[in-house]
């Protein structure tokens, strides 16, 4: 893993990191907080949620901190009025898109989306709610998939494909019609590839995937297996 | 085939063709084919036979697009180049009667009109001239001679140097300098290198690439071969949408002929250069034209984009350095190497070189395909070449760049067509769709039409595009049904800015463009909608 050490600036602070590190990794090492949603340490990045976008001097566009590698002399700004506005709008859209009724959700109080809304100060949603009619799949013996609470972060797809190696989860449809599916859109309980390991449930940021038998607010997720597996497989993690 | 064999075969075909006193070229491309052009060809052949006119006297030949699709089916006559329009199979006797004299008035198409006279044909030089299903025809027109010379006399670096000198930029929409892209791929470590032709062409109203492939498939293949040699690629793919059955069939024929004659495969032209090309059919998702989604699709995955960098030039198909260019970009390559980068750089403007093929559609007299030098003004395209909007209507706007572009109003019609100028107007060059709108169209409706397209074509991976397009579509709908309030306008403007700045790929990043340009140039329509709603 030995590589060159690069120096750069994040929010005016001089920092250093190994070549090939992402802005997010270096920022976290230096206790600079960048909000994230689809990023989970130990999973391949999706770059999908756009919450971690930062301003990089000289770059024409905003760049996702979770996938953008640092460069010598790079100047990064992780907070600005513009970034905050966009991050808030992103979270508002996620809430408006599906049916997130926190008070009755199994993950109430342990939810990454909720936490994101709180830290960004999202107190109302300007967008019309779409109230889509979405299914709940409770066919699995131990788990439930509730599409009303899915934010399409693809964590389940990635952990199942890349860590468990089962590739039970995938996505079907396009645009707002996207749904995560098990096998070829069969009920989860009938999936031939699912090993019932539960990794997807643990990485899911919201109450979309949960264990059966939990009541409102009881579904706290256990993610410590990921840093452990990453370490044992010879990777590094943040 | 060795260079000598290519020369020999071309020579024989040219002699053969020179022996014919007349050729009737019938367009059998996708524009004219649904209007019985194949039947017209059969009727012409039968009529000639009935009159005892032999092939050497008058040959009836299937060719690609003749350009003025809106007046089709078209037939062209050699050697004088006269053209017949709106032909039906029943016109066969009249056409044969007129050989040697002017076409009858009801069929006569004036080829001296600006539509034909103002074009500069490089990419479409052979379109409507050669039979796209005969390798011999392409050879007789000088085809593959450049490839043979490149492979035997030039180093890959020299080829890249020539492309760089030419100033060619990508014709797929982004306008990235082609020479720079090639040299990056050439320098990227890792084998095997891959070369991809992007023939996905998903913009509504665009059919330039389809036409090139239906009219002159070997030109694109030759361009790809030269590119592969320059960057050191040995594997090739053509990604083409399944909705183009005729283009696919003609490409397959061309690939088969090229393979059979040793122009594809191992030891091409007797050198050590190898290239295999495979066809991949896209299932009609617009986003699969985006290069990283296209690569994912070829890899057998769901066609969704991934963040760049790394760019495909560094890490592309299956992680290998990959060159991906558009059909028209490759189709320019043989001519550039034949006539030199300097020659190409002499056409066009300071930063946009060569020509561009456009598909003219909408409220315009001459619907069809044109190739014009960069730097020509929009006014010349619309009013000279296009013949203006039909009688009784008034020009309102020209839309370039499809769902990623914008609507340009009358006061900017003197803008030269080049990448930077169009961008400064809030639109883009795009891949070449050009839709003309008259005063009967509501610009809010136009904006909503493109937003609906982006909304249904969004891959759904990132939230700004997935939901932002839905929200913008809904807000535009409020303006159309009179229920919009001032707050909706503010939200719409915020959304445009946010979706443009935060989306993952070009689809989302450019989806607001039609809204932004109509807000910029046709604001009164939005204000009127607000006033009408009384809010
Ligand atoms: C949503 C989207 C759709 C695209 N569709 C096409 C297409 O249909 N054909 C194409 O050549 N390029 C398309 N592109 C551009 C490609 O990503 C890529 O830039 C291009 O193929 C590169 O070739 P060029 O340099 O020759 O233009 C599209 C880009 C986006 C963002
Ligand atoms: S089910 Fe959970 S982990 Fe999977 S995409 Fe939805 S929110 Fe993400
Ligand atoms: S911008 Fe749209 S099409 Fe592109 S990745 Fe995001 S959702 Fe998919
Ligand atoms: S955390 Fe970077 S895009 Fe989601």
Coordinates of N, CA and C and ligand atoms in Angstrom, one line a residue, chain A residues 98 145-147 149-157 169 180 200 203-209 221, ligand 2:
Chain A
X98 N -40.7 9.0 -1.6 CA -41.4 7.8 -1.1 C -42.2 8.1 0.2
X145 N -38.6 -6.3 3.4 CA -38.2 -5.2 2.5 C -39.4 -4.3 2.3
X146 N -39.3 -3.1 2.7 CA -40.4 -2.1 2.6 C -39.9 -1.0 1.6
X147 N -40.4 -1.1 0.4 CA -39.9 -0.1 -0.6 C -40.3 1.3 -0.4
X149 N -39.6 2.9 2.1 CA -38.6 3.6 2.8 C -37.2 3.5 2.2
X150 N -37.2 3.0 0.9 CA -35.9 2.8 0.2 C -35.5 4.1 -0.4
X151 N -34.2 4.5 -0.3 CA -33.6 5.7 -0.9 C -32.7 5.3 -2.1
X152 N -32.7 4.1 -2.5 CA -32.0 3.6 -3.7 C -30.5 4.0 -3.5
X153 N -29.9 3.8 -2.4 CA -28.5 4.1 -2.2 C -27.7 2.9 -2.7
X154 N -28.3 1.8 -3.0 CA -27.6 0.6 -3.5 C -26.6 0.0 -2.6
X155 N -26.7 0.3 -1.3 CA -25.8 -0.4 -0.3 C -26.1 -1.9 -0.3
X156 N -27.4 -2.2 -0.3 CA -27.7 -3.7 -0.3 C -27.2 -4.4 -1.5
X157 N -27.3 -3.8 -2.7 CA -26.9 -4.4 -3.9 C -25.4 -4.6 -3.8
X169 N -29.4 -9.1 -4.7 CA -30.1 -7.8 -5.0 C -29.6 -7.2 -6.3
X180 N -35.4 -1.8 -5.9 CA -34.4 -2.9 -5.7 C -35.2 -4.2 -5.7
X200 N -27.4 -7.2 4.0 CA -28.1 -6.1 3.4 C -28.9 -5.3 4.4
X203 N -26.6 -3.0 6.5 CA -26.1 -1.8 5.9 C -27.2 -0.8 5.4
X204 N -28.4 -1.3 5.3 CA -29.4 -0.4 4.8 C -29.6 0.8 5.7
X205 N -29.5 2.0 5.1 CA -29.5 3.3 5.9 C -30.8 3.6 6.6
X206 N -31.9 3.1 6.1 CA -33.2 3.4 6.6 C -34.0 2.1 7.1
X207 N -35.2 2.3 7.3 CA -36.0 1.1 7.7 C -36.5 0.3 6.5
X208 N -35.9 0.5 5.3 CA -36.4 -0.2 4.2 C -36.1 -1.7 4.3
X209 N -35.0 -2.1 4.8 CA -34.7 -3.5 5.1 C -34.6 -3.6 6.6
X221 N -29.0 -0.8 13.4 CA -28.2 -1.7 12.5 C -26.8 -1.9 13.1
Ligands
LIG2 S1 -33.2 -1.3 0.4 FE1 -31.9 0.0 1.8 S2 -29.8 -0.5 1.2 FE2 -31.1 -1.2 -0.5 S3 -31.1 0.6 -1.9 FE3 -32.9 0.8 -0.5 S4 -32.3 2.1 1.1 FE4 -30.4 1.4 0.1

